[in-house]
PDB file of C-alpha atoms in Angstrom:
ATOM      1  CA  MET A   1       1.977 -15.601  19.216  1.00 42.00           C
ATOM      2  CA  ALA A   2      -0.316 -16.433  16.335  1.00 55.00           C
ATOM      3  CA  ARG A   3       1.378 -15.200  12.855  1.00 78.00           C
ATOM      4  CA  SER A   4      -0.314 -12.763  10.634  1.00 87.00           C
ATOM      5  CA  ARG A   5      -2.198 -13.708   7.692  1.00 96.00           C
ATOM      6  CA  PHE A   6      -1.983 -12.012   4.172  1.00 98.00           C
ATOM      7  CA  ILE A   7      -4.192  -9.906   2.071  1.00 98.00           C
ATOM      8  CA  ALA A   8      -3.084  -9.483  -1.966  1.00 98.00           C
ATOM      9  CA  ILE A   9      -4.788  -6.642  -4.142  1.00 97.00           C
ATOM     10  CA  TYR A  10      -4.459  -5.584  -7.191  1.00 92.00           C
ATOM     11  CA  GLY A  11      -6.194  -3.007  -9.240  1.00 90.00           C
ATOM     12  CA  PRO A  12      -5.620  -1.187 -12.898  1.00 88.00           C
ATOM     13  CA  ASP A  13      -3.856   1.976 -11.089  1.00 87.00           C
ATOM     14  CA  PRO A  14      -0.495   0.575  -9.077  1.00 87.00           C
ATOM     15  CA  HIS A  15      -0.016   3.893  -7.570  1.00 84.00           C
ATOM     16  CA  SER A  16      -3.282   3.809  -6.115  1.00 86.00           C
ATOM     17  CA  THR A  17      -3.435   0.549  -5.079  1.00 92.00           C
ATOM     18  CA  LEU A  18      -0.301   0.956  -3.138  1.00 91.00           C
ATOM     19  CA  SER A  19      -2.040   3.844  -1.391  1.00 87.00           C
ATOM     20  CA  ILE A  20      -4.834   1.609  -0.650  1.00 91.00           C
ATOM     21  CA  ALA A  21      -2.429  -1.158   0.825  1.00 93.00           C
ATOM     22  CA  ARG A  22      -0.786   1.428   3.192  1.00 89.00           C
ATOM     23  CA  SER A  23      -3.970   2.975   4.283  1.00 88.00           C
ATOM     24  CA  PHE A  24      -3.976  -0.622   6.005  1.00 92.00           C
ATOM     25  CA  SER A  25      -0.649  -1.203   6.935  1.00 91.00           C
ATOM     26  CA  PRO A  26       2.756   0.600   6.517  1.00 87.00           C
ATOM     27  CA  ARG A  27       4.191  -2.720   6.273  1.00 93.00           C
ATOM     28  CA  VAL A  28       3.720  -3.591   1.914  1.00 96.00           C
ATOM     29  CA  GLU A  29       5.469  -5.383  -0.697  1.00 97.00           C
ATOM     30  CA  LYS A  30       5.144  -5.164  -4.225  1.00 96.00           C
ATOM     31  CA  HIS A  31       5.035  -8.306  -6.168  1.00 96.00           C
ATOM     32  CA  LEU A  32       6.442  -9.009  -9.640  1.00 93.00           C
ATOM     33  CA  THR A  33       2.694  -9.807 -10.790  1.00 94.00           C
ATOM     34  CA  GLY A  34       1.443  -6.090  -9.849  1.00 93.00           C
ATOM     35  CA  SER A  35      -0.018  -7.311  -6.482  1.00 96.00           C
ATOM     36  CA  VAL A  36       0.482  -5.360  -3.616  1.00 97.00           C
ATOM     37  CA  LEU A  37       0.487  -7.594  -0.299  1.00 98.00           C
ATOM     38  CA  PHE A  38       0.336  -6.778   3.349  1.00 97.00           C
ATOM     39  CA  PRO A  39       0.208  -8.814   6.874  1.00 96.00           C
ATOM     40  CA  VAL A  40      -3.003  -8.572   8.649  1.00 96.00           C
ATOM     41  CA  SER A  41      -4.042  -9.889  12.245  1.00 93.00           C
ATOM     42  CA  ARG A  42      -6.655 -12.574  12.506  1.00 92.00           C
ATOM     43  CA  ARG A  43      -8.796 -10.247  14.610  1.00 92.00           C
ATOM     44  CA  TYR A  44      -8.734  -7.772  12.127  1.00 93.00           C
ATOM     45  CA  GLN A  45      -8.977  -9.837   8.609  1.00 96.00           C
ATOM     46  CA  GLU A  46     -12.571  -9.847   8.210  1.00 96.00           C
ATOM     47  CA  GLN A  47     -13.155  -6.395   8.935  1.00 95.00           C
ATOM     48  CA  ALA A  48     -10.318  -5.682   6.357  1.00 95.00           C
ATOM     49  CA  CYS A  49     -11.453  -8.012   3.853  1.00 96.00           C
ATOM     50  CA  ASP A  50     -15.326  -5.657   4.254  1.00 96.00           C
ATOM     51  CA  ARG A  51     -13.666  -3.071   3.943  1.00 94.00           C
ATOM     52  CA  LEU A  52     -11.661  -3.404   0.788  1.00 95.00           C
ATOM     53  CA  LEU A  53     -14.984  -4.883  -0.641  1.00 93.00           C
ATOM     54  CA  GLN A  54     -16.753  -1.218  -0.115  1.00 92.00           C
ATOM     55  CA  ILE A  55     -13.474   0.586  -1.643  1.00 90.00           C
ATOM     56  CA  SER A  56     -14.206  -1.884  -4.746  1.00 89.00           C
ATOM     57  CA  ILE A  57     -17.796  -1.162  -4.861  1.00 86.00           C
ATOM     58  CA  GLN A  58     -17.763   2.510  -3.942  1.00 81.00           C
ATOM     59  CA  ALA A  59     -14.392   3.895  -5.551  1.00 71.00           C
ATOM     60  CA  LYS A  60     -12.203   1.744  -7.223  1.00 75.00           C
ATOM     61  CA  PRO A  61     -11.935  -1.540  -9.197  1.00 84.00           C
ATOM     62  CA  LEU A  62     -10.038  -3.603  -7.004  1.00 92.00           C
ATOM     63  CA  HIS A  63      -9.194  -7.420  -6.663  1.00 96.00           C
ATOM     64  CA  PHE A  64      -7.974  -9.074  -3.413  1.00 97.00           C
ATOM     65  CA  GLY A  65      -7.657 -12.297  -1.691  1.00 98.00           C
ATOM     66  CA  LEU A  66      -7.007 -13.244   1.962  1.00 98.00           C
ATOM     67  CA  ALA A  67      -4.779 -16.451   3.021  1.00 98.00           C
ATOM     68  CA  SER A  68      -2.087 -17.594   5.469  1.00 97.00           C
ATOM     69  CA  THR A  69       0.665 -17.453   2.575  1.00 97.00           C
ATOM     70  CA  ARG A  70       1.363 -14.450   0.045  1.00 97.00           C
ATOM     71  CA  THR A  71       1.385 -17.246  -2.899  1.00 98.00           C
ATOM     72  CA  VAL A  72      -2.148 -18.473  -2.135  1.00 98.00           C
ATOM     73  CA  ALA A  73      -3.520 -14.719  -1.474  1.00 98.00           C
ATOM     74  CA  ILE A  74      -1.892 -13.846  -4.838  1.00 98.00           C
ATOM     75  CA  LEU A  75      -3.551 -16.735  -6.579  1.00 98.00           C
ATOM     76  CA  ALA A  76      -6.788 -15.933  -4.863  1.00 98.00           C
ATOM     77  CA  ALA A  77      -6.893 -12.354  -5.851  1.00 97.00           C
ATOM     78  CA  ARG A  78      -5.932 -13.054  -9.396  1.00 96.00           C
ATOM     79  CA  LEU A  79      -8.220 -16.009  -9.972  1.00 96.00           C
ATOM     80  CA  LYS A  80     -11.041 -15.914  -7.731  1.00 96.00           C
ATOM     81  CA  PRO A  81     -11.413 -12.374  -6.519  1.00 96.00           C
ATOM     82  CA  GLY A  82     -12.832 -11.587  -3.118  1.00 96.00           C
ATOM     83  CA  SER A  83     -11.800 -15.125  -1.541  1.00 97.00           C
ATOM     84  CA  ARG A  84     -10.889 -15.487   2.046  1.00 97.00           C
ATOM     85  CA  VAL A  85      -9.086 -18.363   2.253  1.00 97.00           C
ATOM     86  CA  PRO A  86      -9.539 -20.571   5.532  1.00 96.00           C
ATOM     87  CA  GLU A  87      -6.032 -21.722   7.064  1.00 91.00           C
ATOM     88  CA  ARG A  88      -6.630 -25.172   7.054  1.00 92.00           C
ATOM     89  CA  GLN A  89      -7.300 -25.060   2.935  1.00 94.00           C
ATOM     90  CA  THR A  90      -4.242 -23.145   2.147  1.00 93.00           C
ATOM     91  CA  SER A  91      -2.919 -25.560  -0.216  1.00 92.00           C
ATOM     92  CA  GLN A  92      -6.177 -27.289  -1.168  1.00 95.00           C
ATOM     93  CA  PHE A  93      -7.744 -24.272  -2.331  1.00 97.00           C
ATOM     94  CA  ILE A  94      -5.241 -23.579  -5.339  1.00 97.00           C
ATOM     95  CA  ARG A  95      -5.109 -27.508  -6.335  1.00 97.00           C
ATOM     96  CA  LEU A  96      -7.294 -26.980  -9.405  1.00 97.00           C
ATOM     97  CA  PHE A  97      -5.657 -24.266 -11.115  1.00 97.00           C
ATOM     98  CA  ALA A  98      -3.680 -24.687 -14.007  1.00 97.00           C
ATOM     99  CA  THR A  99       0.170 -25.130 -13.359  1.00 97.00           C
ATOM    100  CA  GLU A 100       0.477 -22.054 -15.859  1.00 96.00           C
ATOM    101  CA  GLN A 101      -0.310 -19.528 -13.107  1.00 97.00           C
ATOM    102  CA  LEU A 102       2.592 -20.675 -10.995  1.00 97.00           C
ATOM    103  CA  PHE A 103       4.563 -19.287 -13.801  1.00 97.00           C
ATOM    104  CA  ALA A 104       3.375 -15.542 -13.031  1.00 95.00           C
ATOM    105  CA  LEU A 105       5.057 -15.547  -9.734  1.00 96.00           C
ATOM    106  CA  HIS A 106       8.517 -16.717 -10.126  1.00 95.00           C
ATOM    107  CA  PRO A 107      10.869 -15.790 -13.335  1.00 94.00           C
ATOM    108  CA  PHE A 108      10.971 -19.725 -14.223  1.00 96.00           C
ATOM    109  CA  THR A 109      12.417 -20.979 -17.513  1.00 95.00           C
ATOM    110  CA  ALA A 110      10.341 -22.060 -20.595  1.00 95.00           C
ATOM    111  CA  GLU A 111      11.940 -25.187 -20.636  1.00 95.00           C
ATOM    112  CA  ALA A 112      10.179 -25.870 -17.071  1.00 95.00           C
ATOM    113  CA  SER A 113       7.094 -25.377 -18.424  1.00 95.00           C
ATOM    114  CA  GLU A 114       7.667 -27.652 -21.259  1.00 96.00           C
ATOM    115  CA  ILE A 115       8.831 -30.324 -19.306  1.00 95.00           C
ATOM    116  CA  LEU A 116       5.751 -30.103 -17.084  1.00 96.00           C
ATOM    117  CA  ARG A 117       3.397 -30.070 -20.280  1.00 96.00           C
ATOM    118  CA  ARG A 118       5.376 -33.350 -21.238  1.00 96.00           C
ATOM    119  CA  TRP A 119       4.820 -34.936 -18.330  1.00 95.00           C
ATOM    120  CA  GLY A 120       1.042 -34.090 -18.562  1.00 97.00           C
ATOM    121  CA  ILE A 121       1.039 -31.962 -15.501  1.00 97.00           C
ATOM    122  CA  HIS A 122      -1.601 -29.579 -16.282  1.00 97.00           C
ATOM    123  CA  LYS A 123      -3.062 -28.650 -12.655  1.00 98.00           C
ATOM    124  CA  ILE A 124      -1.433 -27.415  -9.494  1.00 98.00           C
ATOM    125  CA  GLY A 125      -2.455 -30.150  -7.384  1.00 97.00           C
ATOM    126  CA  GLN A 126      -0.834 -32.662  -9.652  1.00 97.00           C
ATOM    127  CA  LEU A 127       2.549 -30.942  -9.418  1.00 97.00           C
ATOM    128  CA  ALA A 128       1.858 -30.630  -5.838  1.00 97.00           C
ATOM    129  CA  ASP A 129       1.665 -34.336  -5.511  1.00 97.00           C
ATOM    130  CA  LEU A 130       4.823 -35.410  -7.588  1.00 96.00           C
ATOM    131  CA  PRO A 131       7.763 -37.360  -5.509  1.00 95.00           C
ATOM    132  CA  ARG A 132      10.053 -34.803  -4.490  1.00 94.00           C
ATOM    133  CA  ALA A 133      13.279 -36.791  -5.346  1.00 92.00           C
ATOM    134  CA  GLN A 134      11.859 -37.317  -8.631  1.00 89.00           C
ATOM    135  CA  LEU A 135      11.068 -33.886  -9.315  1.00 93.00           C
ATOM    136  CA  VAL A 136      14.494 -32.907  -8.089  1.00 92.00           C
ATOM    137  CA  ALA A 137      16.489 -35.322  -9.920  1.00 93.00           C
ATOM    138  CA  ARG A 138      14.520 -34.361 -13.387  1.00 92.00           C
ATOM    139  CA  MET A 139      14.172 -30.414 -13.108  1.00 95.00           C
ATOM    140  CA  GLY A 140      16.640 -29.539 -10.460  1.00 95.00           C
ATOM    141  CA  ARG A 141      16.225 -26.004  -7.929  1.00 95.00           C
ATOM    142  CA  GLU A 142      13.037 -25.014 -10.476  1.00 96.00           C
ATOM    143  CA  GLY A 143      11.448 -28.103  -9.603  1.00 96.00           C
ATOM    144  CA  LEU A 144      11.604 -27.824  -6.088  1.00 96.00           C
ATOM    145  CA  GLN A 145      10.357 -24.181  -6.323  1.00 97.00           C
ATOM    146  CA  LEU A 146       7.486 -25.053  -8.601  1.00 97.00           C
ATOM    147  CA  GLN A 147       6.333 -27.700  -6.238  1.00 97.00           C
ATOM    148  CA  ARG A 148       6.355 -25.449  -2.740  1.00 97.00           C
ATOM    149  CA  LEU A 149       4.475 -22.902  -4.784  1.00 98.00           C
ATOM    150  CA  ALA A 150       1.993 -25.876  -5.820  1.00 98.00           C
ATOM    151  CA  GLN A 151       1.807 -26.592  -1.951  1.00 97.00           C
ATOM    152  CA  GLY A 152       0.636 -23.018  -1.480  1.00 97.00           C
ATOM    153  CA  LYS A 153       4.294 -22.260   0.393  1.00 96.00           C
ATOM    154  CA  ASP A 154       6.316 -18.924  -0.066  1.00 97.00           C
ATOM    155  CA  LEU A 155       9.458 -19.075  -1.699  1.00 96.00           C
ATOM    156  CA  LYS A 156      11.033 -15.963   0.038  1.00 95.00           C
ATOM    157  CA  PRO A 157      10.210 -14.035   3.649  1.00 95.00           C
ATOM    158  CA  PHE A 158       7.888 -11.068   3.712  1.00 96.00           C
ATOM    159  CA  ALA A 159       9.957  -8.200   2.381  1.00 94.00           C
ATOM    160  CA  PRO A 160       8.190  -5.164   2.659  1.00 94.00           C
ATOM    161  CA  LEU A 161       9.314  -2.047   0.911  1.00 93.00           C
ATOM    162  CA  PRO A 162      10.685   1.042   3.110  1.00 88.00           C
ATOM    163  CA  GLU A 163       8.194   3.315   4.538  1.00 80.00           C
ATOM    164  CA  PRO A 164       7.962   6.462   2.769  1.00 77.00           C
ATOM    165  CA  ILE A 165       9.286   9.767   3.854  1.00 84.00           C
ATOM    166  CA  ARG A 166       6.510  12.510   5.215  1.00 87.00           C
ATOM    167  CA  PHE A 167       7.364  15.670   4.588  1.00 94.00           C
ATOM    168  CA  VAL A 168       5.655  17.296   7.647  1.00 94.00           C
ATOM    169  CA  VAL A 169       6.118  20.517   9.300  1.00 95.00           C
ATOM    170  CA  THR A 170       3.995  21.282  12.417  1.00 95.00           C
ATOM    171  CA  GLU A 171       4.236  24.306  15.324  1.00 95.00           C
ATOM    172  CA  ASP A 172       2.669  24.372  18.454  1.00 94.00           C
ATOM    173  CA  LEU A 173       1.818  28.234  19.255  1.00 92.00           C
ATOM    174  CA  GLN A 174       2.311  29.814  22.936  1.00 90.00           C
ATOM    175  CA  TRP A 175      -0.524  32.190  21.953  1.00 91.00           C
ATOM    176  CA  ASP A 176      -3.178  31.055  19.872  1.00 93.00           C
ATOM    177  CA  ILE A 177      -3.794  32.719  16.682  1.00 92.00           C
ATOM    178  CA  GLU A 178      -7.483  33.911  15.147  1.00 88.00           C
ATOM    179  CA  ASP A 179      -6.372  36.599  12.689  1.00 89.00           C
ATOM    180  CA  LEU A 180      -5.384  35.824   8.830  1.00 90.00           C
ATOM    181  CA  GLU A 181      -2.067  37.861   8.879  1.00 92.00           C
ATOM    182  CA  ARG A 182      -0.461  36.250  11.768  1.00 93.00           C
ATOM    183  CA  LEU A 183      -1.697  32.796  10.592  1.00 94.00           C
ATOM    184  CA  THR A 184      -0.341  33.928   6.958  1.00 95.00           C
ATOM    185  CA  PHE A 185       3.179  34.795   8.745  1.00 95.00           C
ATOM    186  CA  LEU A 186       3.294  31.274  10.159  1.00 96.00           C
ATOM    187  CA  PHE A 187       2.285  29.283   6.832  1.00 97.00           C
ATOM    188  CA  ARG A 188       4.843  31.299   4.756  1.00 96.00           C
ATOM    189  CA  LYS A 189       7.697  30.154   7.582  1.00 96.00           C
ATOM    190  CA  LEU A 190       6.571  26.583   7.456  1.00 97.00           C
ATOM    191  CA  LEU A 191       6.174  26.519   3.641  1.00 97.00           C
ATOM    192  CA  GLU A 192       9.343  27.391   2.975  1.00 97.00           C
ATOM    193  CA  LYS A 193      10.943  25.130   5.304  1.00 96.00           C
ATOM    194  CA  LEU A 194       8.833  22.430   3.587  1.00 96.00           C
ATOM    195  CA  CYS A 195       9.549  23.529   0.118  1.00 96.00           C
ATOM    196  CA  ARG A 196      13.695  22.984   1.263  1.00 95.00           C
ATOM    197  CA  GLU A 197      12.872  19.783   2.473  1.00 94.00           C
ATOM    198  CA  LEU A 198      11.131  18.654  -0.792  1.00 94.00           C
ATOM    199  CA  GLU A 199      13.968  20.262  -2.808  1.00 93.00           C
ATOM    200  CA  ASN A 200      16.913  18.570  -0.859  1.00 91.00           C
ATOM    201  CA  HIS A 201      15.406  14.895  -2.066  1.00 87.00           C
ATOM    202  CA  GLY A 202      14.629  16.307  -5.561  1.00 91.00           C
ATOM    203  CA  LEU A 203      11.088  16.200  -5.019  1.00 92.00           C
ATOM    204  CA  SER A 204       7.872  18.661  -5.510  1.00 94.00           C
ATOM    205  CA  THR A 205       4.353  18.490  -3.917  1.00 95.00           C
ATOM    206  CA  ASP A 206       0.975  17.917  -5.799  1.00 93.00           C
ATOM    207  CA  GLN A 207      -1.144  17.802  -3.009  1.00 94.00           C
ATOM    208  CA  LEU A 208      -1.000  19.701   0.165  1.00 96.00           C
ATOM    209  CA  ASP A 209      -2.747  18.949   3.590  1.00 95.00           C
ATOM    210  CA  LEU A 210      -3.649  21.498   6.069  1.00 96.00           C
ATOM    211  CA  THR A 211      -4.538  20.460   9.845  1.00 95.00           C
ATOM    212  CA  LEU A 212      -5.259  23.335  12.211  1.00 95.00           C
ATOM    213  CA  GLY A 213      -5.622  22.386  16.198  1.00 94.00           C
ATOM    214  CA  LEU A 214      -8.772  24.626  17.154  1.00 94.00           C
ATOM    215  CA  ARG A 215      -9.812  25.399  20.778  1.00 88.00           C
ATOM    216  CA  GLY A 216     -12.642  23.228  22.067  1.00 84.00           C
ATOM    217  CA  ARG A 217     -10.768  19.778  21.100  1.00 80.00           C
ATOM    218  CA  LYS A 218     -11.786  20.689  17.385  1.00 89.00           C
ATOM    219  CA  TYR A 219      -9.508  20.586  14.221  1.00 92.00           C
ATOM    220  CA  TYR A 220      -9.996  22.283  11.037  1.00 94.00           C
ATOM    221  CA  ARG A 221      -8.500  20.123   7.872  1.00 94.00           C
ATOM    222  CA  GLN A 222      -8.274  21.351   3.969  1.00 94.00           C
ATOM    223  CA  SER A 223      -6.293  19.324   1.139  1.00 94.00           C
ATOM    224  CA  ILE A 224      -5.337  21.382  -1.602  1.00 95.00           C
ATOM    225  CA  SER A 225      -4.792  19.752  -4.795  1.00 93.00           C
ATOM    226  CA  LEU A 226      -2.280  21.279  -7.193  1.00 94.00           C
ATOM    227  CA  ALA A 227      -2.733  21.117 -11.231  1.00 91.00           C
ATOM    228  CA  PHE A 228       0.978  20.149 -11.364  1.00 93.00           C
ATOM    229  CA  PRO A 229       3.806  19.322  -8.952  1.00 94.00           C
ATOM    230  CA  MET A 230       5.731  22.450  -7.637  1.00 95.00           C
ATOM    231  CA  ARG A 231       7.471  23.344  -4.737  1.00 95.00           C
ATOM    232  CA  ASN A 232       7.161  27.236  -4.824  1.00 96.00           C
ATOM    233  CA  SER A 233       6.108  28.689  -1.524  1.00 96.00           C
ATOM    234  CA  LYS A 234       4.945  31.788  -2.653  1.00 96.00           C
ATOM    235  CA  VAL A 235       2.320  30.230  -4.884  1.00 97.00           C
ATOM    236  CA  LEU A 236       1.703  27.608  -2.034  1.00 97.00           C
ATOM    237  CA  LEU A 237       0.973  30.643   0.561  1.00 97.00           C
ATOM    238  CA  SER A 238      -1.324  32.308  -2.054  1.00 96.00           C
ATOM    239  CA  LEU A 239      -3.326  29.188  -2.253  1.00 96.00           C
ATOM    240  CA  LEU A 240      -3.168  28.492   1.406  1.00 95.00           C
ATOM    241  CA  ARG A 241      -4.485  32.355   2.040  1.00 95.00           C
ATOM    242  CA  LEU A 242      -7.757  31.341  -0.531  1.00 94.00           C
ATOM    243  CA  LYS A 243      -8.467  28.264   1.116  1.00 93.00           C
ATOM    244  CA  ILE A 244      -8.659  29.926   4.442  1.00 92.00           C
ATOM    245  CA  GLN A 245     -10.787  32.720   3.120  1.00 92.00           C
ATOM    246  CA  SER A 246     -13.203  30.645   1.686  1.00 92.00           C
ATOM    247  CA  THR A 247     -13.618  28.398   4.695  1.00 90.00           C
ATOM    248  CA  SER A 248     -12.694  30.261   7.894  1.00 88.00           C
ATOM    249  CA  PRO A 249     -11.834  27.716  10.976  1.00 91.00           C
ATOM    250  CA  GLY A 250     -14.147  29.488  13.107  1.00 88.00           C
ATOM    251  CA  ALA A 251     -12.158  29.393  16.360  1.00 92.00           C
ATOM    252  CA  PRO A 252      -8.411  30.074  17.977  1.00 93.00           C
ATOM    253  CA  ILE A 253      -5.354  28.048  16.478  1.00 95.00           C
ATOM    254  CA  TYR A 254      -3.192  26.774  18.816  1.00 95.00           C
ATOM    255  CA  ARG A 255      -1.339  24.065  16.318  1.00 95.00           C
ATOM    256  CA  VAL A 256      -0.619  23.973  12.777  1.00 96.00           C
ATOM    257  CA  GLU A 257       0.576  21.176  10.729  1.00 96.00           C
ATOM    258  CA  LEU A 258       1.377  21.215   7.062  1.00 97.00           C
ATOM    259  CA  GLU A 259       2.039  17.748   4.822  1.00 95.00           C
ATOM    260  CA  ALA A 260       3.254  17.808   1.297  1.00 95.00           C
ATOM    261  CA  ARG A 261       2.488  14.552  -0.460  1.00 91.00           C
ATOM    262  CA  PRO A 262       5.728  14.035  -2.390  1.00 90.00           C
ATOM    263  CA  SER A 263       5.349  13.938  -6.316  1.00 85.00           C
ATOM    264  CA  ARG A 264       8.527  13.766  -8.877  1.00 74.00           C
ATOM    265  CA  PRO A 265       8.632  17.472 -10.274  1.00 71.00           C
TER     266      PRO A 265
END
């Protein structure tokens, strides 16, 4: 089976960058550089990069890089944004970058940087070509780690973040609902359950998403952005009623789903 490749992205807003990465894959990794990485299949890689480019142009400033290793993907995103590094050029791509760029990828000591400076090793390619035995003899484990990075390799396996908890409540109805009062009664029950779950996790919500399944294979979707995080079911119920009154679903409802985006109170 062909291995996945990696896309590294970073932008001015860490929360937004993480959300964008999760829109591509539930398996994401945060790196100490501030980059967020996710795996992508070879079949989908070009489409994913094109979509990231559109996000960067139309919505949010975003730098990204595609490569076969996370090391090269991060360096591509940071130093040559938008690069799509062919697999056969994984190590070649980074050879002309300064060795100091490697020190952003791992907590190396200042002593290691000083040793490379004294040796006249200023480019990643120079470090990659040094005899390994000599490097390890002079610099120990740090020398070996630096050379692995200089060769475009990763120091650790991909370690995705735990998938975020979703706060979702649903109700599949035995009989369709068409009037606001019956719908309000159902909303009250679901919101009380949703707010209890948020409270159990010490969280509030700053956005409430509503999805209604309508007869005729249609869906009604609305989002309510809150001025501040809360978990007050009565206030949320009032906001939902106002939303429904202003934009009627226009068809019988057979399913209700509410999702609260978690936020710290």
